[in-house]
PDB file of C-alpha atoms in Angstrom:
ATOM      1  CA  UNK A   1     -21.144  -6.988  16.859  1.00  0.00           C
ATOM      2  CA  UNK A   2     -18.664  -6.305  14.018  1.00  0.00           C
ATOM      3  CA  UNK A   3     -18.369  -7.869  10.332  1.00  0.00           C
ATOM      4  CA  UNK A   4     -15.245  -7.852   9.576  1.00  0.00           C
ATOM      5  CA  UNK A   5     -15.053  -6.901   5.302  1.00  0.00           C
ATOM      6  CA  UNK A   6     -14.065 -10.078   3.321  1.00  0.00           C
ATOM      7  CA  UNK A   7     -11.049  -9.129   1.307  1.00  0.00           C
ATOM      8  CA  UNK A   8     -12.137  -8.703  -2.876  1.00  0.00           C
ATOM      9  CA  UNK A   9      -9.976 -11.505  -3.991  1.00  0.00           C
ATOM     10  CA  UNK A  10     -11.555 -14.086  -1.939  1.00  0.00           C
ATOM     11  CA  UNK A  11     -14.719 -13.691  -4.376  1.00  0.00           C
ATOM     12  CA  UNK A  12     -13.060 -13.007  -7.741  1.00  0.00           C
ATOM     13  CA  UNK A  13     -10.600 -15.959  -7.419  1.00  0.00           C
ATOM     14  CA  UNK A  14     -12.539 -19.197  -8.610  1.00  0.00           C
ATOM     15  CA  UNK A  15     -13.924 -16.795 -10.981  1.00  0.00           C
ATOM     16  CA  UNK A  16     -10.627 -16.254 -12.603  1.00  0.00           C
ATOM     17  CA  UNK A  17      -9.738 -20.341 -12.380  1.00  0.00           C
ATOM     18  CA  UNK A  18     -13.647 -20.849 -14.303  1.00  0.00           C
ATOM     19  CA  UNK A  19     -12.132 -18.071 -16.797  1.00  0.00           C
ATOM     20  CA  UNK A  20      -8.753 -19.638 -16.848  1.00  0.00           C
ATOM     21  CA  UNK A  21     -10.401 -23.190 -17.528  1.00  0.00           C
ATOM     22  CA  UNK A  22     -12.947 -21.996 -20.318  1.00  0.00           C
ATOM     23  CA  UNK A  23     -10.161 -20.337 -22.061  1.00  0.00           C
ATOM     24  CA  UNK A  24      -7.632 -23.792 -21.938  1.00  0.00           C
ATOM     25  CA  UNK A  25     -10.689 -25.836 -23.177  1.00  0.00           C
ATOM     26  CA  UNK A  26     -11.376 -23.264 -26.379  1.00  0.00           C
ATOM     27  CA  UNK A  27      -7.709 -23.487 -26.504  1.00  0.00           C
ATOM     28  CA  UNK A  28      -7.648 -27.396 -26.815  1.00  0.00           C
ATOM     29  CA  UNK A  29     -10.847 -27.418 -29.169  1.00  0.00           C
ATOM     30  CA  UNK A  30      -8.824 -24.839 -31.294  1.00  0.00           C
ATOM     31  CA  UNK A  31      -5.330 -27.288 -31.397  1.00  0.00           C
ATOM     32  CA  UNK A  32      -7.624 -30.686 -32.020  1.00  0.00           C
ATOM     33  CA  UNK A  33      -8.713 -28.685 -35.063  1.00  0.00           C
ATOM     34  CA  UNK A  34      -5.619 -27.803 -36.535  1.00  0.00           C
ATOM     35  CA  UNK A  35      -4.550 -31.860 -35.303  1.00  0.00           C
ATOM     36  CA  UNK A  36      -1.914 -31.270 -32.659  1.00  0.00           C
ATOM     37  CA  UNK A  37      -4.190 -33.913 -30.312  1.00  0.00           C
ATOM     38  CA  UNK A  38      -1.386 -33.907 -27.834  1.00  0.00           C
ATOM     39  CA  UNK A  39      -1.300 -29.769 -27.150  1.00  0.00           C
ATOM     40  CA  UNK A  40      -5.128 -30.491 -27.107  1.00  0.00           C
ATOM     41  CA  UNK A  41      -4.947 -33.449 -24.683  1.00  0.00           C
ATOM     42  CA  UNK A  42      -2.217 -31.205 -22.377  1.00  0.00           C
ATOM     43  CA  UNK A  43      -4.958 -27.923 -22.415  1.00  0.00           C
ATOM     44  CA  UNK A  44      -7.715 -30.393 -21.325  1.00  0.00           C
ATOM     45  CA  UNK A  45      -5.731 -31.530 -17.860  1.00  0.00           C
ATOM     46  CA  UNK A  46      -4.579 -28.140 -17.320  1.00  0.00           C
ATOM     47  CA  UNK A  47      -8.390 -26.959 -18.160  1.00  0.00           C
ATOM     48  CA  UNK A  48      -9.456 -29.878 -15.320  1.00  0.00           C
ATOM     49  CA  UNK A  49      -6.818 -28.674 -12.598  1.00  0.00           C
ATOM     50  CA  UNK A  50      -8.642 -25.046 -13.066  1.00  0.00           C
ATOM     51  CA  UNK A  51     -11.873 -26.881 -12.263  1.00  0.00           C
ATOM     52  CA  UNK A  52     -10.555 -28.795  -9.913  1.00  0.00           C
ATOM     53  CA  UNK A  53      -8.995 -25.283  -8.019  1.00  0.00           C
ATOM     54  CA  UNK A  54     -12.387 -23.628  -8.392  1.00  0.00           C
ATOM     55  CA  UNK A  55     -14.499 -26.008  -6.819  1.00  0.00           C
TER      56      UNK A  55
END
């Protein structure tokens, strides 16, 4: 019986889209600070695709 060797990326990519995500919603906290609410409002749907991708 052989295992075949999973390649590397299949386990690091929803990592990256969780990294990807946390950065866009620091990103949008950062903008609603400095009161550009619509920047914010577009980093927190791109931050929810990322989580959406990840699973």
């Amino acid at each position: 019986m052989t295992v075949k060797k999973a390649k590397i990326g299949v386990y690091l990519l929803p990592n990256v889209l969780t990294t990807f995500g946390l950065f866009a919603g620091f990103f949008a906290v950062i903008l609603a600070t400095k009161g550009q609410y619509a920047d914010a409002a577009i980093a927190i749907f791109v931050a929810m695709l990322f989580d959406g991708l990840d699973g």
